[in-house]
Amino acid sequence: MAAASPIVSSVVTPGPRLTDSHGRVIHDLRVSITDRCNYRCVYCRTGEMGAQYPELGIEEYLRLIRLFVSLGIEKVRLTGGEPLLRRGLVELIQELAKMRTLANEPLDLAVTTNGHLLDTLAAPLKAAGLNRVTVSMDAVDAPTFERITRVPGSFEKVVGGIRAAREAGLTPLKINCVLLRGFNDGEIEGFARFAREENVVVRFIEFMPLEEGRLWTPEIVVPLAEIVERIGRAMPLKPLPPREASETARRYTFDDGVGEIGIIAPVSQAFCGACSRVRLTSDGKIRTCLFSQVEHDLYGHMRAGESDAELRTYIARTVQGKEARHHIGEPGFLKPSRSMVHIGG
Ligand code: SAM
């Protein structure tokens, strides 16, 4: 799918801001740049090779992202699959770092990664203009971690990657941990200590029904209230005020103000009403919600030769139709046709 077109310009022609029919302003774009991954986390993948979707060329992602930025996107998060596997990532960041928002500010550029390749890539990514990374890490105990990733040696690589990212200045460094009862919920208190010792923000995420297999049940989800209660028993927590309405994490610090814990609770305390995000899959489809039942083939329109103005109209119309909320746990809930690794987390 990679086009032979030259790197597109970073000049952004402004259009109207993206909004949806529920009155939300959309300023956050998550872009999956591959759905390949070097980990096979038990709560995400089956362990089989499974489906793989095509990837666009770096220039194609740039053209599409530039259109979104011209419509008011201010934050771009690259994800996957594992985005650090994607050839051309450093060049992509270099080009994104040149773009300006409608307010003539640089984009807020972040990457979500499993951290396996950060030991060598943290410094080049920072030099290219990346602001922050979020590293996924589901245990602070090496054997538990490697039972989840199913990759021997992965714990040491990820801890090395986290330290390399901190040294490179990719801060504040956030660690995402998906909690599953019976798998890694014994790690909650250890993570609270890790946050303080490593000077990182640890964010616990409730497990959502987005896995390739059929692991999800309401009982396997460790809800926000239980996490707060368990940490609080060992180390009292103090809530921190939200920094913006669309913030997904409830934030807490400890009694002495050292360290931060966040809890992202899409299942027990959904935050859809303040959602400011849309997603672009690695094959160029717009997803207006993680749980969308339909995808919108932006790349198809681009390949058909539509102009920037036509593509902007298509994006704006698609985003208008963003779903009001997800329906996890309700009767008739349907999993989306793609799982997290293929949508882009
Ligand atoms: N490979 C990168 C990584 O590991 O961060 C980026 C892609 S991964 C799909 C993005 C994030 O989604 C990770 O933090 C992962 O733990 C999270 N995730 C995957 N499946 C999930 C699920 N069913 N519920 C909640 N979070 C999930």
Short mmCIF file of C-alpha atoms and ligand atoms in Angstrom, two decimals, residues 36-39 41 43-44 78-83 112-115 134-138 176-178 205-211 216 266 340-342 344-345, ligand 1:
data_model
loop_
_atom_site.label_atom_id
_atom_site.label_comp_id
_atom_site.label_asym_id
_atom_site.label_seq_id
_atom_site.Cartn_x
_atom_site.Cartn_y
_atom_site.Cartn_z
CA ARG A 36 2.15 -6.40 14.14
CA CYS A 37 3.32 -6.98 17.70
CA ASN A 38 6.33 -8.75 19.20
CA TYR A 39 4.39 -9.66 22.39
CA CYS A 41 -0.09 -10.74 25.92
CA TYR A 43 -5.39 -10.75 27.63
CA CYS A 44 -4.95 -9.30 24.15
CA LEU A 78 0.98 6.65 17.62
CA THR A 79 0.14 3.11 18.59
CA GLY A 80 -0.39 -0.35 17.17
CA GLY A 81 0.27 -3.35 17.30
CA GLU A 82 3.72 -2.36 18.43
CA PRO A 83 4.59 1.01 16.84
CA THR A 112 2.17 3.95 23.31
CA THR A 113 4.63 1.05 23.31
CA ASN A 114 5.42 -2.20 25.07
CA GLY A 115 8.90 -0.71 25.62
CA THR A 134 3.43 5.50 27.61
CA VAL A 135 4.86 2.06 28.29
CA SER A 136 2.58 -0.92 28.88
CA MET A 137 3.77 -3.10 31.72
CA ASP A 138 1.42 -5.52 33.41
CA ASN A 176 -0.10 1.39 31.76
CA CYS A 177 -1.09 -1.79 33.56
CA VAL A 178 -4.21 -3.74 32.58
CA ILE A 205 -6.65 0.15 33.32
CA GLU A 206 -9.83 -1.86 33.66
CA PHE A 207 -9.88 -4.79 31.24
CA MET A 208 -12.27 -4.20 28.33
CA PRO A 209 -13.88 -6.84 26.08
CA LEU A 210 -11.48 -6.20 23.19
CA GLU A 211 -9.36 -9.34 23.27
CA TRP A 216 -13.48 -11.16 29.31
CA PRO A 266 -13.90 2.58 31.16
CA MET A 340 -7.43 -4.07 20.46
CA VAL A 341 -4.19 -5.11 18.74
CA HIS A 342 -5.81 -4.44 15.34
CA GLY A 344 -4.79 0.45 18.04
CA GLY A 345 -4.98 0.90 21.80
N1 SAM B 1 2.02 -2.47 21.73
C1 SAM B 1 1.76 -1.22 22.38
C2 SAM B 1 1.65 -1.41 23.87
O1 SAM B 1 1.84 -2.53 24.34
O2 SAM B 1 1.41 -0.43 24.55
C3 SAM B 1 0.56 -0.47 21.84
C4 SAM B 1 -0.67 -1.24 21.52
S1 SAM B 1 -1.51 -1.95 22.91
C5 SAM B 1 -2.90 -2.67 22.12
C6 SAM B 1 -2.12 -0.50 23.72
C7 SAM B 1 -2.62 -0.65 25.11
O3 SAM B 1 -3.85 -1.35 25.09
C8 SAM B 1 -1.72 -1.42 26.06
O4 SAM B 1 -1.51 -0.64 27.21
C9 SAM B 1 -2.50 -2.64 26.38
O5 SAM B 1 -2.22 -3.12 27.67
C10 SAM B 1 -3.92 -2.14 26.26
N2 SAM B 1 -4.92 -3.18 26.05
C11 SAM B 1 -4.88 -4.21 25.20
N3 SAM B 1 -6.00 -4.95 25.29
C12 SAM B 1 -6.77 -4.37 26.23
C13 SAM B 1 -8.06 -4.64 26.79
N4 SAM B 1 -8.77 -5.66 26.35
N5 SAM B 1 -8.54 -3.82 27.75
C14 SAM B 1 -7.82 -2.75 28.18
N6 SAM B 1 -6.62 -2.43 27.67
C15 SAM B 1 -6.09 -3.22 26.73
#
